[in-house]
Coordinates of C-alpha atoms and ligand atoms in Angstrom, one line a residue:
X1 CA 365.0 215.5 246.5
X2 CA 362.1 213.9 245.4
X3 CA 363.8 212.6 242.1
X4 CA 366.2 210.8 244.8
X5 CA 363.8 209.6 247.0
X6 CA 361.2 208.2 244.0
X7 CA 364.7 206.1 242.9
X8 CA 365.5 205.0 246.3
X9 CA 361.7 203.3 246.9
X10 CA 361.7 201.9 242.9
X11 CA 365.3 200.3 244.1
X12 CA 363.9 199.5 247.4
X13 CA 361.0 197.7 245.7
X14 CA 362.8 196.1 243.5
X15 CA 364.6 194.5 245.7
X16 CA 361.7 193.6 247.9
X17 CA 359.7 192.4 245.2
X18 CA 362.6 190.5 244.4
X19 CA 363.4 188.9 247.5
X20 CA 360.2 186.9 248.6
X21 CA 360.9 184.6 244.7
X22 CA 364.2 184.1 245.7
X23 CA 363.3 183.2 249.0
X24 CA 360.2 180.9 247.6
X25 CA 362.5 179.6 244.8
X26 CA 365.1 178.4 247.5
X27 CA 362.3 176.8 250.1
X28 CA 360.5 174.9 247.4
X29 CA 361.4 172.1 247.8
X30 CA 359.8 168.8 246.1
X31 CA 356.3 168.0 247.9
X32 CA 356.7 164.8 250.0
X33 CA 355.1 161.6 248.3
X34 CA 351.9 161.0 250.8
X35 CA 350.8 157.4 249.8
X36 CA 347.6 156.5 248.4
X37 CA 344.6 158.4 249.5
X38 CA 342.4 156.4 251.5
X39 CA 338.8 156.5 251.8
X40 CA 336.7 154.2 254.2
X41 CA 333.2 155.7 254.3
X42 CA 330.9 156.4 251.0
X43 CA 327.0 158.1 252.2
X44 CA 324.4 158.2 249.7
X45 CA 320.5 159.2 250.4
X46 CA 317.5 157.2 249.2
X47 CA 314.3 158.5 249.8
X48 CA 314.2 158.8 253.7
X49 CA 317.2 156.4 254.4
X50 CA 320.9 157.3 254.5
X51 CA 323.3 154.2 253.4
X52 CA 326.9 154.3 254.3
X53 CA 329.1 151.8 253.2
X54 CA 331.9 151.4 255.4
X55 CA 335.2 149.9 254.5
X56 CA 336.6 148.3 257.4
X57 CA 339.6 146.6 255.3
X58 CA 341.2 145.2 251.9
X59 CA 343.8 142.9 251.3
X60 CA 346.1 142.1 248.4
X61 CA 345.9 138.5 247.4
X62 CA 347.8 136.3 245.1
X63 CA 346.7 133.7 243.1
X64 CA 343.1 134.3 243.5
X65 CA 342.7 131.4 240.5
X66 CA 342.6 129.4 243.8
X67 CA 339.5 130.9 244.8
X68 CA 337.6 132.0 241.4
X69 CA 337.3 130.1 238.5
X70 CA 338.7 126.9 240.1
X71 CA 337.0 124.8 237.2
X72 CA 338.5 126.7 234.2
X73 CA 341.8 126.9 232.3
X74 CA 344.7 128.9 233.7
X75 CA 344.3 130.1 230.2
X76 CA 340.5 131.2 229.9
X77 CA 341.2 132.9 233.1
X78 CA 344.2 134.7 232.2
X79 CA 342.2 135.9 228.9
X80 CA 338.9 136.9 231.1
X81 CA 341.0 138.9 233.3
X82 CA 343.5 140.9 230.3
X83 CA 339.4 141.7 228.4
X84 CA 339.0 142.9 231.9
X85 CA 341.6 145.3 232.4
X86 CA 342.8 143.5 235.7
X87 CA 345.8 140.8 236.5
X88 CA 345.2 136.8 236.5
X89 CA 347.7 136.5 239.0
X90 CA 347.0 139.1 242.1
X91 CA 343.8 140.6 243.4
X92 CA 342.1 142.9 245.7
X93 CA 340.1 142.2 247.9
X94 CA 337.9 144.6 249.9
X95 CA 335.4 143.9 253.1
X96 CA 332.8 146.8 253.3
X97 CA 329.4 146.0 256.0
X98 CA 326.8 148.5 255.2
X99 CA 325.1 151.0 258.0
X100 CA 321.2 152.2 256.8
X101 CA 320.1 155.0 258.9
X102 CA 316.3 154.8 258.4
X103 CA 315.3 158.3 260.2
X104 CA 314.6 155.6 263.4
X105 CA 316.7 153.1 263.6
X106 CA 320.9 152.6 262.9
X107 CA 321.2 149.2 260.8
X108 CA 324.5 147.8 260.5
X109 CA 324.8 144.8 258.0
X110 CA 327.9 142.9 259.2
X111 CA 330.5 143.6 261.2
X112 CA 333.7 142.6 259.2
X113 CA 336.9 140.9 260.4
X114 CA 338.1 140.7 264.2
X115 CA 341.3 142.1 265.7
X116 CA 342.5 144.3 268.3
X117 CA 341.4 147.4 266.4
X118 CA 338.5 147.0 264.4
X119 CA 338.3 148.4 261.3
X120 CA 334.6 148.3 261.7
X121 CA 334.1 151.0 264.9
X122 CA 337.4 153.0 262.8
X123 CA 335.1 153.6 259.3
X124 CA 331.5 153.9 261.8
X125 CA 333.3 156.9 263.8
X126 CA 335.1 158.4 260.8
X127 CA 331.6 158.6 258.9
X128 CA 330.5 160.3 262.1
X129 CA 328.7 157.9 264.1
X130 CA 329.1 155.8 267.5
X131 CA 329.3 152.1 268.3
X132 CA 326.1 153.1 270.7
X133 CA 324.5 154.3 268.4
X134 CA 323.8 151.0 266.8
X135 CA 320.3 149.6 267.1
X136 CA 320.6 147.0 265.2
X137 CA 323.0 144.1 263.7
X138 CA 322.4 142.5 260.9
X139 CA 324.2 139.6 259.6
X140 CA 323.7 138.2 256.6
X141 CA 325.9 135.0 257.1
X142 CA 328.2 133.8 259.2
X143 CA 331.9 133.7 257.3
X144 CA 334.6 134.8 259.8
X145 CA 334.9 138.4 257.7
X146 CA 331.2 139.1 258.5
X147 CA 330.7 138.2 262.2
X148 CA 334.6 138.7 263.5
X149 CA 333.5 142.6 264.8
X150 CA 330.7 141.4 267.0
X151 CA 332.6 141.0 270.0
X152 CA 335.8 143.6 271.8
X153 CA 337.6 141.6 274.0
X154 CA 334.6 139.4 275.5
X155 CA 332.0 141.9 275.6
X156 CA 329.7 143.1 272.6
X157 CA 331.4 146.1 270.0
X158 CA 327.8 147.8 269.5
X159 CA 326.3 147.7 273.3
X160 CA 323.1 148.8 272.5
X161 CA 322.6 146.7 269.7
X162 CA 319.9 143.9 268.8
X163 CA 320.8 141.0 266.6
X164 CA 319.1 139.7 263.1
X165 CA 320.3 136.3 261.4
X166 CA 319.5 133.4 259.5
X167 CA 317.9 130.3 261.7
X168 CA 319.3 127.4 258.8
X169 CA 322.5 129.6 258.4
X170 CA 322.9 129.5 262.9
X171 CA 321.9 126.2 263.1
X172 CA 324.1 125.1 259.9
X173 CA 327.5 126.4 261.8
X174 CA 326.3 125.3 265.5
X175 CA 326.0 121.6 264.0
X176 CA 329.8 121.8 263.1
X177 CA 330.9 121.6 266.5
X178 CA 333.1 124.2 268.4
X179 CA 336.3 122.3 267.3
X180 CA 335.4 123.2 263.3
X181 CA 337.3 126.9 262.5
X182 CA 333.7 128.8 262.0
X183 CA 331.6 126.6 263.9
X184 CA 333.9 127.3 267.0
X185 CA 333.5 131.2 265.9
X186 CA 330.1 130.9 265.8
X187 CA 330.2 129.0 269.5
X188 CA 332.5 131.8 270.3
X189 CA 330.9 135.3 268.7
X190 CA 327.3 134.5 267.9
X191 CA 326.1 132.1 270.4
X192 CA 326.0 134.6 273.5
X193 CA 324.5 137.2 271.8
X194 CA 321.6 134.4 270.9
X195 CA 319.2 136.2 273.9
X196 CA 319.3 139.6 271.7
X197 CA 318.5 138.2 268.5
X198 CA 315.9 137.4 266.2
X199 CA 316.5 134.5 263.9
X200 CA 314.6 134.6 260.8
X201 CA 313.9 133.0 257.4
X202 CA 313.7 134.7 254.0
X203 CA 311.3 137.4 253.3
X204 CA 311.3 138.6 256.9
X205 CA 310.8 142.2 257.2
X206 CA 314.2 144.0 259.0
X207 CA 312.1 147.6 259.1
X208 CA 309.7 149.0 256.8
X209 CA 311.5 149.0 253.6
X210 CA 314.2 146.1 254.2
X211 CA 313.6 142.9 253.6
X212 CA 315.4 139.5 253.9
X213 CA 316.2 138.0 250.1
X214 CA 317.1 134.1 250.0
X215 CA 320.6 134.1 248.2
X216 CA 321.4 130.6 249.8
X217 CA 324.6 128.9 248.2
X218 CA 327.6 130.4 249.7
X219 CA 326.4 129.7 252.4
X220 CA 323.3 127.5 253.2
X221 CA 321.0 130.7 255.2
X222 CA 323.0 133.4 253.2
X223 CA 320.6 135.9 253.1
X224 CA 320.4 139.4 251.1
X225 CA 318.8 142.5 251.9
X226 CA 316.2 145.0 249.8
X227 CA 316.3 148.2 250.6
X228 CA 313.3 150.4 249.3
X229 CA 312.5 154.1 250.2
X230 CA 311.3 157.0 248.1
X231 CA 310.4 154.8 245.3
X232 CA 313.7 153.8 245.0
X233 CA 315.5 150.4 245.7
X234 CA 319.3 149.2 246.7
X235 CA 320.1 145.5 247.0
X236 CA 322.4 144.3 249.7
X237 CA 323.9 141.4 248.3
X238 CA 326.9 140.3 250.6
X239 CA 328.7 137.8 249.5
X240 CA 326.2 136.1 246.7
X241 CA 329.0 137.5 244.0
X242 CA 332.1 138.4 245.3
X243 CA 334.2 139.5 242.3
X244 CA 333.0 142.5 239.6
X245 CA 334.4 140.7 237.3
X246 CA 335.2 137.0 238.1
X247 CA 331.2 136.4 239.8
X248 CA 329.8 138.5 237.5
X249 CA 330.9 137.7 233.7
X250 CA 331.3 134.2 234.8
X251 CA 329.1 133.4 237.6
X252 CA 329.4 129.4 236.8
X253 CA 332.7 129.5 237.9
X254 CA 333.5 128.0 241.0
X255 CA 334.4 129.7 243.9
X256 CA 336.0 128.1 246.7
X257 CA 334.2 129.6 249.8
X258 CA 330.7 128.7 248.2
X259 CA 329.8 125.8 250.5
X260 CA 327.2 124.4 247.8
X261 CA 328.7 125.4 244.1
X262 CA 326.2 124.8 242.1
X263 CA 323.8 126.6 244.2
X264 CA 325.5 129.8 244.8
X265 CA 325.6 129.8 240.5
X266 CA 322.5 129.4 240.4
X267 CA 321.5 131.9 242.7
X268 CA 324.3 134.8 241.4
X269 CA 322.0 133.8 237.8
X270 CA 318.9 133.6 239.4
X271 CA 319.7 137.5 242.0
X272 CA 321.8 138.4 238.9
X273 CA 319.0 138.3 236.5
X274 CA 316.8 140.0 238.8
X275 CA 318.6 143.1 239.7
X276 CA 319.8 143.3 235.6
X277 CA 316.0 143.6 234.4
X278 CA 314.7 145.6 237.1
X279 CA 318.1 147.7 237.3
X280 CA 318.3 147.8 240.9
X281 CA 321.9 148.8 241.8
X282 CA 323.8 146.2 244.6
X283 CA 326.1 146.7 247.4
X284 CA 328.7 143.9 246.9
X285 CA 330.7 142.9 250.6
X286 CA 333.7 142.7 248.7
X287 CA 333.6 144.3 245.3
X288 CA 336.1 147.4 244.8
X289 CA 335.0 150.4 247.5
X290 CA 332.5 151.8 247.7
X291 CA 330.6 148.8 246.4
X292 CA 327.5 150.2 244.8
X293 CA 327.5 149.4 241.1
X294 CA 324.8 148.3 238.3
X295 CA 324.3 144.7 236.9
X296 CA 324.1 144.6 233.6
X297 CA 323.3 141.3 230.9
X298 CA 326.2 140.7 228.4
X299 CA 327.1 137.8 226.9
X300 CA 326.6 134.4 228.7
X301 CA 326.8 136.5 232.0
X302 CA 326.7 139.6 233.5
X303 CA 328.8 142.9 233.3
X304 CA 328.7 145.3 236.5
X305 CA 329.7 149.5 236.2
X306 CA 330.1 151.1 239.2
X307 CA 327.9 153.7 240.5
X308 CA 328.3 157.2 239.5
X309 CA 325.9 160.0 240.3
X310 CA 322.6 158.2 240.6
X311 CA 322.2 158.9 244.2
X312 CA 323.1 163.0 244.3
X313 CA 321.1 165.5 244.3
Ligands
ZN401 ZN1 332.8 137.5 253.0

């Protein structure tokens, strides 16, 4: 009897162990394609401040020779890009404002693009924090991709929020006149907030440990933005080089939304210089996400290698 039985549970077993591979074998079926993974929020600590750099969009663009390297061959272009690793003839490009949580105060630098949904309150509440929360808004020029989240509709996106700009960049776009594209912006977006903020020149102190760079020459009050704190230091450089590889191996080359060319050259040469000998990494507005790297001499220019693990731990 027992003989029988032990048989019956090996067979019964078997088959049971059996079963559930079958089963599995028949229900696996391929795993659906998902689509690129997408990350929009990158936090790093430095000393006693937290940075986040938030990407609130990126675009695909074609023929980006008509915005970098205007006054070079099609060739020398297509041969910079190939040493490169990256096409001639497509590019991406990437908008990323920067929040610095000091311990006291929430310090947003720019507010990206405009549009019914703002990519800037979508990347501030996926990395956990609220428009309300903001104390204060930074902007370090006045491009349409930098001051386009200010406002929701008529009324202002971070309600609690103070204001910190450039006097010669405010006064530069004012001047044009609400019929010129930014000016009008300007007229539109910036203007009524003009009660709540504080327009400065270079070398104004933000908070304790951030500080207002001049990196006029993209614009004529673009201004950048040191961040020190535990003996250590993070530069903010908007849009003073706006390719890692186009603005930085080349920074000659001409870019088309540099209002003064030769300027903004020598200023990427001059901020360039500076952050290569005193290896201070930079937050780029629109260099690939998350947009910390190191800048680096090579050559006649510069060479830039994205952050790693500097800031963990
Ligand atoms: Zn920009």
């Amino acid at each position: 009897m027992s003989i029988t039985v032990t048989l019956n549970r090996r067979h019964l077993l078997a088959g049971a162990a059996s079963l559930p591979i079958t089963t599995s074998l028949a229900a696996h079926a391929a795993a659906p394609l998902l689509g690129s993974s997408e990350q929009i929020f990158s936090r790093f600590k430095m000393g006693d401040f937290e940075i986040t750099t938030l990407l609130v969009a990126q675009s695909t663009r074609k023929e980006p020779q008509g915005t970098f390297g205007m006054n070079v061959s099609p060739e020398e272009f297509a041969k910079a890009s190939a040493e490169n690793f990256i096409p001639y003839d497509q590019t991406e490009t990437y908008f990323t404002p920067t929040l610095v949580n000091t311990g006291k105060e929430l310090i947003l630098f720019d507010t990206g693009l405009g549009g019914e949904t703002l990519g800037v309150l979508r990347a501030l509440r996926a990395a956990g924090y609220s428009e309300d929360q903001v104390d204060i808004v930074v902007l370090t020029h006045m491009h349409p991709d930098h001051i386009g989240g200010l406002m929701v509709e008529g009324s202002a996106t971070f309600p609690n929020a103070r204001y910190i700009t450039g006097t010669t960049e405010y006064e530069f776009w004012l001047a044009k006149g609400p019929e010129h594209r930014i000016g009008g912006m300007v007229a539109n977006l910036v203007k009524p907030l003009a009660e709540k903020t504080t327009f400065i020149d270079p070398n104004y102190s933000v908070a304790s440990g951030i500080t207002a760079l001049d990196t006029s020459g993209h614009t004529p009050g673009h201004m950048g933005y040191m961040l020190e704190s535990g003996g250590r230091q993070v530069f903010i450089a908007a849009d003073m080089a706006n390719h890692h590889v186009w603005s930085l191996a080349y920074p000659d080359w001409e870019v088309r939304f540099d209002t003064d060319k030769v300027a903004a050259a020598a200023t990427r040469r001059r901020v360039l210089g500076m952050l290569a000998t005193d290896k201070i990494p930079m937050i780029g507005y629109h260099l690939p996400f998350p947009a910390l790297g190191y800048v680096s001499t090579r050559g006649e220019g510069f060479h830039y290698t994205p952050a790693s693990y500097q800031f963990s731990g």
